[in-house]
Short mmCIF file of C-alpha atoms in Angstrom, two decimals:
data_model
loop_
_atom_site.label_atom_id
_atom_site.label_comp_id
_atom_site.label_asym_id
_atom_site.label_seq_id
_atom_site.Cartn_x
_atom_site.Cartn_y
_atom_site.Cartn_z
CA UNK A 1 0.00 0.00 0.00
CA UNK A 2 1.39 3.39 -0.96
CA UNK A 3 1.42 5.71 2.04
CA UNK A 4 0.04 9.21 1.83
CA UNK A 5 0.74 12.02 4.26
CA UNK A 6 -2.57 13.79 4.68
CA UNK A 7 -3.30 17.03 6.49
CA UNK A 8 -5.68 17.18 9.41
CA UNK A 9 -6.96 19.94 11.60
CA UNK A 10 -7.91 19.47 15.24
CA UNK A 11 -9.15 23.04 15.52
CA UNK A 12 -6.36 24.85 13.75
CA UNK A 13 -3.99 27.19 15.60
CA UNK A 14 -3.20 30.38 13.72
CA UNK A 15 0.16 30.92 15.38
CA UNK A 16 2.10 30.91 12.10
CA UNK A 17 3.26 34.23 10.68
CA UNK A 18 1.88 34.36 7.15
CA UNK A 19 3.52 36.22 4.27
CA UNK A 20 1.97 39.52 3.24
CA UNK A 21 -0.97 39.00 0.90
CA UNK A 22 -1.36 41.22 -2.14
CA UNK A 23 -4.47 41.25 -4.25
CA UNK A 24 -7.77 39.56 -3.35
CA UNK A 25 -7.90 37.84 0.05
CA UNK A 26 -8.85 34.24 -0.70
CA UNK A 27 -8.72 31.48 1.93
CA UNK A 28 -6.88 29.28 1.33
CA UNK A 29 -4.69 31.08 -1.17
CA UNK A 30 -5.21 29.58 -4.64
CA UNK A 31 -2.49 27.82 -6.56
CA UNK A 32 -2.39 30.48 -9.27
CA UNK A 33 -4.01 33.89 -9.47
CA UNK A 34 -3.66 36.72 -11.97
CA UNK A 35 -5.46 40.01 -11.33
CA UNK A 36 -6.74 41.80 -14.44
CA UNK A 37 -8.15 45.25 -15.14
CA UNK A 38 -11.78 45.93 -14.41
CA UNK A 39 -14.61 44.42 -12.37
CA UNK A 40 -17.73 42.35 -12.89
CA UNK A 41 -20.81 44.08 -11.44
CA UNK A 42 -23.23 41.62 -9.88
CA UNK A 43 -26.79 42.89 -10.35
CA UNK A 44 -30.34 41.66 -10.15
CA UNK A 45 -30.10 41.00 -13.90
CA UNK A 46 -27.28 38.49 -13.50
CA UNK A 47 -28.15 34.93 -14.45
CA UNK A 48 -26.39 31.72 -13.47
CA UNK A 49 -26.20 29.11 -16.20
CA UNK A 50 -24.85 25.60 -15.85
CA UNK A 51 -23.62 23.12 -18.41
CA UNK A 52 -23.41 19.52 -17.26
CA UNK A 53 -24.75 17.94 -14.11
CA UNK A 54 -24.19 20.96 -11.91
CA UNK A 55 -27.60 22.51 -11.25
CA UNK A 56 -27.31 21.75 -7.52
CA UNK A 57 -24.10 23.76 -7.23
CA UNK A 58 -25.60 26.59 -9.30
CA UNK A 59 -28.66 26.75 -7.06
CA UNK A 60 -26.43 26.72 -3.96
CA UNK A 61 -24.44 29.66 -5.31
CA UNK A 62 -27.63 31.59 -6.06
CA UNK A 63 -28.95 30.82 -2.56
CA UNK A 64 -25.67 31.94 -0.94
CA UNK A 65 -25.64 35.25 -2.83
CA UNK A 66 -29.25 36.16 -2.08
CA UNK A 67 -29.38 37.13 1.66
CA UNK A 68 -26.92 40.05 1.50
CA UNK A 69 -27.69 41.28 -2.02
CA UNK A 70 -31.41 40.62 -2.10
CA UNK A 71 -30.95 39.34 -5.68
CA UNK A 72 -32.98 36.28 -6.63
CA UNK A 73 -30.68 35.15 -9.42
CA UNK A 74 -32.30 32.78 -11.92
CA UNK A 75 -30.57 29.49 -12.69
CA UNK A 76 -30.76 28.05 -16.18
CA UNK A 77 -29.54 24.46 -16.52
CA UNK A 78 -28.82 24.85 -20.25
CA UNK A 79 -28.07 28.56 -20.46
CA UNK A 80 -30.82 29.18 -22.99
CA UNK A 81 -31.64 32.64 -21.63
CA UNK A 82 -28.58 34.87 -21.38
CA UNK A 83 -29.19 38.29 -19.83
CA UNK A 84 -26.89 41.27 -19.58
CA UNK A 85 -24.48 39.67 -17.16
CA UNK A 86 -23.91 35.99 -16.63
CA UNK A 87 -22.18 33.50 -14.35
CA UNK A 88 -21.47 30.24 -16.14
CA UNK A 89 -20.69 26.97 -14.37
CA UNK A 90 -19.20 24.39 -16.71
CA UNK A 91 -18.65 20.76 -15.72
CA UNK A 92 -15.93 19.11 -17.82
CA UNK A 93 -15.74 15.50 -16.69
CA UNK A 94 -12.94 14.83 -19.20
CA UNK A 95 -10.68 17.27 -17.35
CA UNK A 96 -10.20 15.14 -14.22
CA UNK A 97 -6.45 14.88 -14.80
CA UNK A 98 -6.15 18.66 -14.92
CA UNK A 99 -8.44 19.60 -12.05
CA UNK A 100 -8.50 16.48 -9.89
CA UNK A 101 -11.50 15.78 -7.68
CA UNK A 102 -11.69 19.29 -6.19
CA UNK A 103 -9.83 21.73 -8.45
CA UNK A 104 -11.38 24.48 -10.58
CA UNK A 105 -10.70 27.45 -12.82
CA UNK A 106 -12.37 30.80 -12.21
CA UNK A 107 -12.25 33.52 -14.85
CA UNK A 108 -13.84 36.91 -14.21
CA UNK A 109 -14.20 39.56 -16.95
CA UNK A 110 -16.31 42.71 -16.94
CA UNK A 111 -19.01 40.87 -18.91
CA UNK A 112 -19.11 37.39 -17.48
CA UNK A 113 -17.76 34.86 -14.99
CA UNK A 114 -16.80 31.30 -15.81
CA UNK A 115 -16.23 28.48 -13.33
CA UNK A 116 -14.91 25.24 -14.80
CA UNK A 117 -14.20 21.96 -12.99
CA UNK A 118 -14.19 18.21 -13.52
CA UNK A 119 -16.48 17.48 -10.56
CA UNK A 120 -19.35 19.06 -8.67
CA UNK A 121 -17.01 19.58 -5.71
CA UNK A 122 -14.67 21.66 -7.86
CA UNK A 123 -17.55 23.84 -9.05
CA UNK A 124 -18.68 24.27 -5.45
CA UNK A 125 -15.23 25.48 -4.37
CA UNK A 126 -15.10 27.82 -7.35
CA UNK A 127 -18.36 29.30 -6.13
CA UNK A 128 -16.89 29.70 -2.65
CA UNK A 129 -13.94 31.63 -4.08
CA UNK A 130 -16.34 33.79 -6.07
CA UNK A 131 -18.10 34.76 -2.84
CA UNK A 132 -14.78 35.59 -1.20
CA UNK A 133 -13.96 37.98 -4.06
CA UNK A 134 -17.05 40.06 -3.30
CA UNK A 135 -17.10 42.74 -0.57
CA UNK A 136 -17.14 41.17 2.92
CA UNK A 137 -20.74 42.27 3.40
CA UNK A 138 -21.70 39.36 1.14
CA UNK A 139 -21.57 37.11 4.22
CA UNK A 140 -24.31 39.02 5.98
CA UNK A 141 -27.45 37.02 6.70
CA UNK A 142 -29.55 40.16 6.08
CA UNK A 143 -29.88 42.41 3.05
CA UNK A 144 -27.18 45.08 2.86
CA UNK A 145 -27.74 48.35 1.02
CA UNK A 146 -25.25 50.91 -0.25
CA UNK A 147 -22.69 48.30 -1.35
CA UNK A 148 -21.34 47.92 -4.87
CA UNK A 149 -21.37 44.17 -5.49
CA UNK A 150 -18.26 44.19 -7.65
CA UNK A 151 -15.88 41.30 -8.29
CA UNK A 152 -12.33 42.03 -9.47
CA UNK A 153 -11.37 40.54 -12.80
CA UNK A 154 -9.11 37.58 -12.16
CA UNK A 155 -7.90 34.33 -13.63
CA UNK A 156 -7.59 31.64 -10.97
CA UNK A 157 -6.49 28.03 -11.17
CA UNK A 158 -6.80 26.21 -7.88
CA UNK A 159 -6.12 22.56 -7.08
CA UNK A 160 -5.95 21.71 -3.35
CA UNK A 161 -2.55 20.71 -2.03
CA UNK A 162 -3.94 18.39 0.63
CA UNK A 163 -6.37 15.53 0.14
CA UNK A 164 -7.60 15.58 3.76
CA UNK A 165 -8.50 19.07 4.96
CA UNK A 166 -10.17 18.44 8.24
CA UNK A 167 -11.52 19.92 11.42
CA UNK A 168 -12.36 18.02 14.60
CA UNK A 169 -15.12 18.96 17.02
CA UNK A 170 -15.32 17.32 20.45
CA UNK A 171 -18.96 17.34 21.52
CA UNK A 172 -18.40 14.95 24.44
CA UNK A 173 -16.83 17.40 26.84
CA UNK A 174 -18.99 20.28 25.65
CA UNK A 175 -22.25 19.56 23.83
CA UNK A 176 -23.14 21.38 20.60
CA UNK A 177 -26.68 21.29 19.23
CA UNK A 178 -27.44 20.01 15.74
CA UNK A 179 -27.95 23.58 14.54
CA UNK A 180 -24.57 24.64 15.96
CA UNK A 181 -22.88 21.71 14.23
CA UNK A 182 -24.47 22.72 10.93
CA UNK A 183 -23.26 26.29 11.43
CA UNK A 184 -19.74 24.92 11.86
CA UNK A 185 -20.12 22.93 8.63
CA UNK A 186 -21.02 26.18 6.84
CA UNK A 187 -17.82 27.80 8.10
CA UNK A 188 -15.82 24.73 7.07
CA UNK A 189 -17.25 24.91 3.55
CA UNK A 190 -16.35 28.59 3.35
CA UNK A 191 -12.72 27.63 4.03
CA UNK A 192 -12.83 24.65 1.63
CA UNK A 193 -12.36 22.08 4.39
CA UNK A 194 -13.67 18.70 3.30
CA UNK A 195 -13.53 16.39 6.34
CA UNK A 196 -15.44 16.80 9.61
CA UNK A 197 -14.02 14.64 12.39
CA UNK A 198 -16.93 14.31 14.83
CA UNK A 199 -15.68 13.21 18.26
CA UNK A 200 -18.91 11.69 19.56
CA UNK A 201 -17.89 9.72 22.66
CA UNK A 202 -15.48 10.20 25.54
CA UNK A 203 -15.30 9.95 29.33
CA UNK A 204 -17.55 13.00 29.75
CA UNK A 205 -20.40 12.01 27.47
CA UNK A 206 -21.81 9.60 24.89
CA UNK A 207 -23.52 11.66 22.19
CA UNK A 208 -24.90 9.24 19.57
CA UNK A 209 -28.07 7.19 19.88
CA UNK A 210 -27.46 3.43 19.67
CA UNK A 211 -30.82 1.69 19.56
CA UNK A 212 -29.53 -1.66 20.82
CA UNK A 213 -28.02 0.00 23.90
CA UNK A 214 -30.36 2.81 25.05
CA UNK A 215 -28.53 3.39 28.32
CA UNK A 216 -25.58 4.80 26.38
CA UNK A 217 -27.62 7.97 25.99
CA UNK A 218 -30.07 7.76 28.90
CA UNK A 219 -27.15 7.39 31.34
CA UNK A 220 -23.95 8.03 29.36
CA UNK A 221 -25.00 11.32 27.74
CA UNK A 222 -25.40 13.20 31.04
CA UNK A 223 -23.23 14.28 33.95
CA UNK A 224 -23.74 16.11 37.23
CA UNK A 225 -22.75 19.53 35.91
CA UNK A 226 -20.95 21.35 33.12
CA UNK A 227 -17.63 21.00 34.96
CA UNK A 228 -14.23 22.18 33.74
CA UNK A 229 -14.42 25.22 36.02
CA UNK A 230 -17.13 26.79 33.88
CA UNK A 231 -20.04 28.73 35.32
CA UNK A 232 -23.31 26.81 35.40
CA UNK A 233 -25.01 29.60 33.42
CA UNK A 234 -22.44 29.38 30.62
CA UNK A 235 -24.61 26.79 28.87
CA UNK A 236 -28.26 25.84 28.48
CA UNK A 237 -27.59 22.16 27.72
CA UNK A 238 -29.37 20.77 30.78
CA UNK A 239 -31.95 18.02 30.91
CA UNK A 240 -35.21 18.17 32.91
CA UNK A 241 -33.42 16.68 35.94
CA UNK A 242 -30.72 19.37 35.86
CA UNK A 243 -27.94 17.17 34.52
CA UNK A 244 -25.68 18.60 31.81
CA UNK A 245 -25.35 16.98 28.40
CA UNK A 246 -27.34 15.87 25.40
CA UNK A 247 -27.12 13.57 22.41
CA UNK A 248 -28.03 13.23 18.76
CA UNK A 249 -30.77 10.87 17.64
CA UNK A 250 -30.06 8.73 14.62
CA UNK A 251 -32.36 10.98 12.61
CA UNK A 252 -30.28 13.97 13.76
CA UNK A 253 -27.15 12.21 12.55
CA UNK A 254 -28.68 11.47 9.14
CA UNK A 255 -29.72 15.10 8.74
CA UNK A 256 -26.24 16.39 9.60
CA UNK A 257 -24.58 13.87 7.27
CA UNK A 258 -26.86 14.99 4.43
CA UNK A 259 -26.24 18.66 5.26
CA UNK A 260 -22.49 18.07 5.11
CA UNK A 261 -22.72 16.15 1.85
CA UNK A 262 -24.28 19.10 0.03
CA UNK A 263 -21.19 21.07 1.06
CA UNK A 264 -18.86 18.28 -0.09
CA UNK A 265 -17.83 17.50 3.47
CA UNK A 266 -17.30 13.91 4.60
CA UNK A 267 -18.05 13.18 8.26
CA UNK A 268 -15.70 10.78 10.04
CA UNK A 269 -17.18 9.70 13.39
CA UNK A 270 -14.97 8.93 16.37
CA UNK A 271 -16.17 6.22 18.77
CA UNK A 272 -13.52 6.10 21.50
CA UNK A 273 -12.12 2.86 22.78
CA UNK A 274 -10.05 1.53 24.91
CA UNK A 275 -9.56 4.57 27.10
CA UNK A 276 -11.82 7.63 27.24
CA UNK A 277 -14.73 5.22 27.66
CA UNK A 278 -16.17 5.99 31.10
CA UNK A 279 -19.48 7.21 29.66
CA UNK A 280 -19.97 3.83 27.99
CA UNK A 281 -18.89 1.92 31.10
CA UNK A 282 -21.19 3.98 33.30
CA UNK A 283 -24.05 2.64 31.18
CA UNK A 284 -22.74 -0.92 30.66
CA UNK A 285 -20.08 -1.70 33.31
CA UNK A 286 -20.10 -5.39 32.43
CA UNK A 287 -17.82 -4.75 29.42
CA UNK A 288 -15.21 -2.93 31.47
CA UNK A 289 -12.07 -3.63 33.47
CA UNK A 290 -11.44 -1.62 36.62
CA UNK A 291 -12.54 -0.96 40.15
CA UNK A 292 -15.77 0.90 39.43
CA UNK A 293 -18.38 2.04 39.96
CA UNK A 294 -17.95 3.93 36.71
CA UNK A 295 -19.47 7.39 36.47
CA UNK A 296 -19.55 10.11 33.82
CA UNK A 297 -16.99 12.58 35.22
CA UNK A 298 -16.97 16.37 35.15
CA UNK A 299 -13.41 16.15 33.85
CA UNK A 300 -10.92 13.43 33.01
CA UNK A 301 -8.71 11.36 35.24
CA UNK A 302 -11.20 9.76 37.65
CA UNK A 303 -12.39 6.19 38.16
CA UNK A 304 -9.78 4.49 35.94
CA UNK A 305 -11.59 2.01 33.79
CA UNK A 306 -11.29 0.71 30.26
CA UNK A 307 -12.89 -1.92 28.06
CA UNK A 308 -11.99 -5.50 28.91
CA UNK A 309 -10.31 -7.43 26.07
CA UNK A 310 -10.76 -10.64 28.08
CA UNK A 311 -14.57 -10.67 27.77
CA UNK A 312 -16.38 -11.94 24.70
CA UNK A 313 -19.28 -9.61 25.50
CA UNK A 314 -16.94 -6.61 25.05
CA UNK A 315 -16.39 -7.39 21.38
CA UNK A 316 -20.05 -8.25 20.89
CA UNK A 317 -20.98 -4.88 22.41
CA UNK A 318 -18.51 -2.93 20.26
CA UNK A 319 -19.44 -4.79 17.10
CA UNK A 320 -23.12 -4.00 17.67
CA UNK A 321 -22.33 -0.35 18.37
CA UNK A 322 -20.11 0.01 15.31
CA UNK A 323 -22.66 -1.71 13.07
CA UNK A 324 -25.23 0.99 13.87
CA UNK A 325 -22.59 3.70 13.41
CA UNK A 326 -21.61 2.32 10.00
CA UNK A 327 -25.23 2.47 8.87
CA UNK A 328 -25.36 6.19 9.68
CA UNK A 329 -22.07 7.35 8.17
CA UNK A 330 -21.18 6.60 4.53
CA UNK A 331 -17.54 7.60 5.09
CA UNK A 332 -14.98 4.88 4.37
CA UNK A 333 -13.25 5.85 7.63
CA UNK A 334 -14.12 5.23 11.28
CA UNK A 335 -12.01 6.71 14.07
CA UNK A 336 -11.67 4.53 17.17
CA UNK A 337 -9.46 6.77 19.32
CA UNK A 338 -6.94 4.51 21.01
CA UNK A 339 -5.10 7.32 22.79
CA UNK A 340 -4.09 7.80 26.43
CA UNK A 341 -5.13 4.31 27.51
CA UNK A 342 -4.71 3.82 31.31
CA UNK A 343 -3.42 0.26 31.40
CA UNK A 344 -3.45 -0.10 35.18
CA UNK A 345 -6.80 -1.94 35.24
CA UNK A 346 -5.38 -4.61 32.91
CA UNK A 347 -2.31 -5.09 35.08
CA UNK A 348 -4.52 -5.88 38.06
CA UNK A 349 -7.05 -8.07 36.25
CA UNK A 350 -6.55 -11.83 36.35
CA UNK A 351 -8.56 -12.45 33.18
CA UNK A 352 -6.50 -9.92 31.21
CA UNK A 353 -3.24 -11.34 32.48
CA UNK A 354 -4.38 -14.85 31.57
CA UNK A 355 -5.29 -13.62 28.08
CA UNK A 356 -1.82 -12.10 27.67
CA UNK A 357 -0.18 -15.37 28.66
CA UNK A 358 -2.42 -17.37 26.36
CA UNK A 359 -1.75 -15.09 23.37
CA UNK A 360 1.98 -14.73 24.08
CA UNK A 361 1.74 -10.98 24.70
CA UNK A 362 4.73 -9.53 26.53
CA UNK A 363 3.07 -6.48 28.06
CA UNK A 364 -0.08 -4.37 28.18
CA UNK A 365 1.05 -2.35 25.14
CA UNK A 366 0.94 -5.55 23.09
CA UNK A 367 -2.48 -6.30 24.60
CA UNK A 368 -3.67 -2.92 23.33
CA UNK A 369 -2.34 -3.76 19.86
CA UNK A 370 -4.08 -7.14 20.00
CA UNK A 371 -7.36 -5.42 20.90
CA UNK A 372 -7.06 -2.85 18.10
CA UNK A 373 -6.33 -5.56 15.55
CA UNK A 374 -9.50 -7.42 16.56
CA UNK A 375 -11.51 -4.20 16.19
CA UNK A 376 -9.93 -3.60 12.79
CA UNK A 377 -11.25 -6.97 11.57
CA UNK A 378 -14.75 -5.80 12.50
CA UNK A 379 -14.19 -2.48 10.77
CA UNK A 380 -12.75 -4.04 7.61
CA UNK A 381 -15.57 -6.59 7.43
CA UNK A 382 -17.93 -3.65 6.82
CA UNK A 383 -15.72 -2.25 4.08
CA UNK A 384 -14.40 0.53 6.33
CA UNK A 385 -10.90 1.70 7.27
CA UNK A 386 -9.82 2.22 10.87
CA UNK A 387 -8.19 5.45 12.02
CA UNK A 388 -6.58 5.89 15.44
CA UNK A 389 -4.44 8.39 17.30
CA UNK A 390 -0.65 8.05 17.56
CA UNK A 391 -0.88 5.52 20.37
CA UNK A 392 -2.29 2.77 18.15
CA UNK A 393 1.33 2.23 17.13
CA UNK A 394 1.94 0.76 20.60
CA UNK A 395 2.10 -3.00 20.53
CA UNK A 396 2.10 -3.22 16.73
CA UNK A 397 0.05 -1.33 14.18
CA UNK A 398 -3.06 -2.92 12.68
CA UNK A 399 -2.58 -4.00 9.07
CA UNK A 400 -4.69 -1.43 7.22
CA UNK A 401 -4.97 1.29 9.86
CA UNK A 402 -4.51 5.01 9.29
CA UNK A 403 -2.60 6.90 11.98
CA UNK A 404 -3.73 10.35 13.08
CA UNK A 405 -0.46 11.74 14.40
CA UNK A 406 -0.90 14.21 17.26
CA UNK A 407 2.21 13.42 19.37
CA UNK A 408 4.48 11.60 16.91
CA UNK A 409 4.68 8.33 15.06
CA UNK A 410 3.53 9.60 11.69
CA UNK A 411 6.89 9.14 10.01
CA UNK A 412 7.19 5.61 11.42
CA UNK A 413 3.69 4.68 10.25
CA UNK A 414 4.27 6.11 6.76
CA UNK A 415 7.54 4.19 6.46
CA UNK A 416 5.51 1.03 7.09
CA UNK A 417 3.16 1.87 4.22
CA UNK A 418 0.30 3.37 6.25
CA UNK A 419 -1.58 6.55 5.45
CA UNK A 420 -1.10 9.32 8.02
CA UNK A 421 -3.15 12.38 8.94
CA UNK A 422 -0.91 15.03 10.47
CA UNK A 423 -2.46 16.92 13.44
CA UNK A 424 0.45 18.15 15.61
CA UNK A 425 -0.56 19.75 18.89
CA UNK A 426 1.90 22.60 18.35
CA UNK A 427 0.04 23.90 15.30
CA UNK A 428 -3.42 22.34 15.06
CA UNK A 429 -5.22 22.81 18.38
CA UNK A 430 -7.48 25.76 19.15
CA UNK A 431 -7.84 24.62 22.76
CA UNK A 432 -4.13 25.27 23.32
CA UNK A 433 -2.73 28.73 23.95
CA UNK A 434 -2.46 31.09 21.01
CA UNK A 435 -0.17 33.55 22.80
CA UNK A 436 2.30 33.73 25.65
CA UNK A 437 -0.29 35.39 27.87
CA UNK A 438 -3.44 33.27 27.95
CA UNK A 439 -5.18 35.53 30.47
CA UNK A 440 -6.69 37.50 27.59
CA UNK A 441 -7.88 34.38 25.77
CA UNK A 442 -11.08 32.36 26.20
CA UNK A 443 -10.89 29.60 28.79
CA UNK A 444 -9.07 26.57 27.40
CA UNK A 445 -6.80 23.75 28.46
CA UNK A 446 -3.98 26.29 28.27
CA UNK A 447 -5.64 28.85 30.55
CA UNK A 448 -6.71 26.08 32.92
CA UNK A 449 -3.06 25.08 33.26
CA UNK A 450 -1.94 28.70 33.51
CA UNK A 451 0.35 28.66 30.53
CA UNK A 452 0.53 28.71 26.75
CA UNK A 453 0.99 25.19 25.45
CA UNK A 454 1.37 25.93 21.75
CA UNK A 455 4.37 28.09 20.93
CA UNK A 456 3.37 31.38 19.24
CA UNK A 457 6.75 31.52 17.49
CA UNK A 458 6.50 28.29 15.48
#
């Protein structure tokens, strides 16, 4: 298998000093851009025409331009009615080698605009760039008056450098409503990010409905308070009994997946295992190893407990959970966590020690690798690919696994032929400090520890 180094984003840190930008401000900067003389004036007489199977993208562009301008731009699928000014979207499926799956060309003249791509995704991103070329008021959700809706004449060729352009949201520690998640997807699309890593389970909360195991949400989705040193009135995510939390029904998940798909965003769910599993064990302690009783904590580091690899019911439980997850997410990838596993419970468990002896495993790290490889067989049997954090390298990497490198190991995994998603803590974490003085920043893991964790000089 040929390894690819992919680029991930665990809430991107903007601590890098960027070069001065001249010309139109486009995020991310396109591969090639040439600024020409003149402007295209967007008016109520402008029409959007589309050639090829791209009416959906044309309608999306018209919908995106309407709130701020007030223009209800007509969309013609065959361009039969050309008015004074026109935006043309042209799908050239025979140009895949030139544009790839997401590239596009955007040409703006005083009389017309042309967006050309080999796929619908490329046309969508061309439309995003077109919006960025307009005055910033274009992103208003209400009609704006007194603005000249002019687009500078440019020639742009843009093919993304990275195949995986992702952002991770952890909804376990802090719950986000479905509407808030969809708002985040809108912002991702505006920045041409194509992968949403949805961290749905952790110690502090289980956020996805699993019909076979209802206690995962009735018990595992709630905790005694918001925790993390936050004021109780900093959130409204409380149930009728006053507990903090929430979860997404399977219908909610389907709606968000569909919403993301129209923005050419793939959702990769994360279902944590081995560690970070107290919410699951609080609901179903019989699949765990540890002293118990397991509770959903207000923060991490309490009631050490992890899944038991020595119990057949553990793998039955996880297979049933993953089967329902696979039915909800069409992504080829499933993230299973695998980080920061507290192995103490295994050291003190007779059944786990007997399993290690029986399987010829030298230590608990190899037991973790044995567990991950068993989970990978379940994942692969459904035609999916397993992703895990750096620590899945411990005890031997599963055969087809992808490593999400947050603390190292990416180079090692790639040298073994595995794909790698790069998410270094020093550059890719919003919840780390963005300056040397975190007192002026929103509360984060950095401010909680009283120091900046990410270096502002790198």
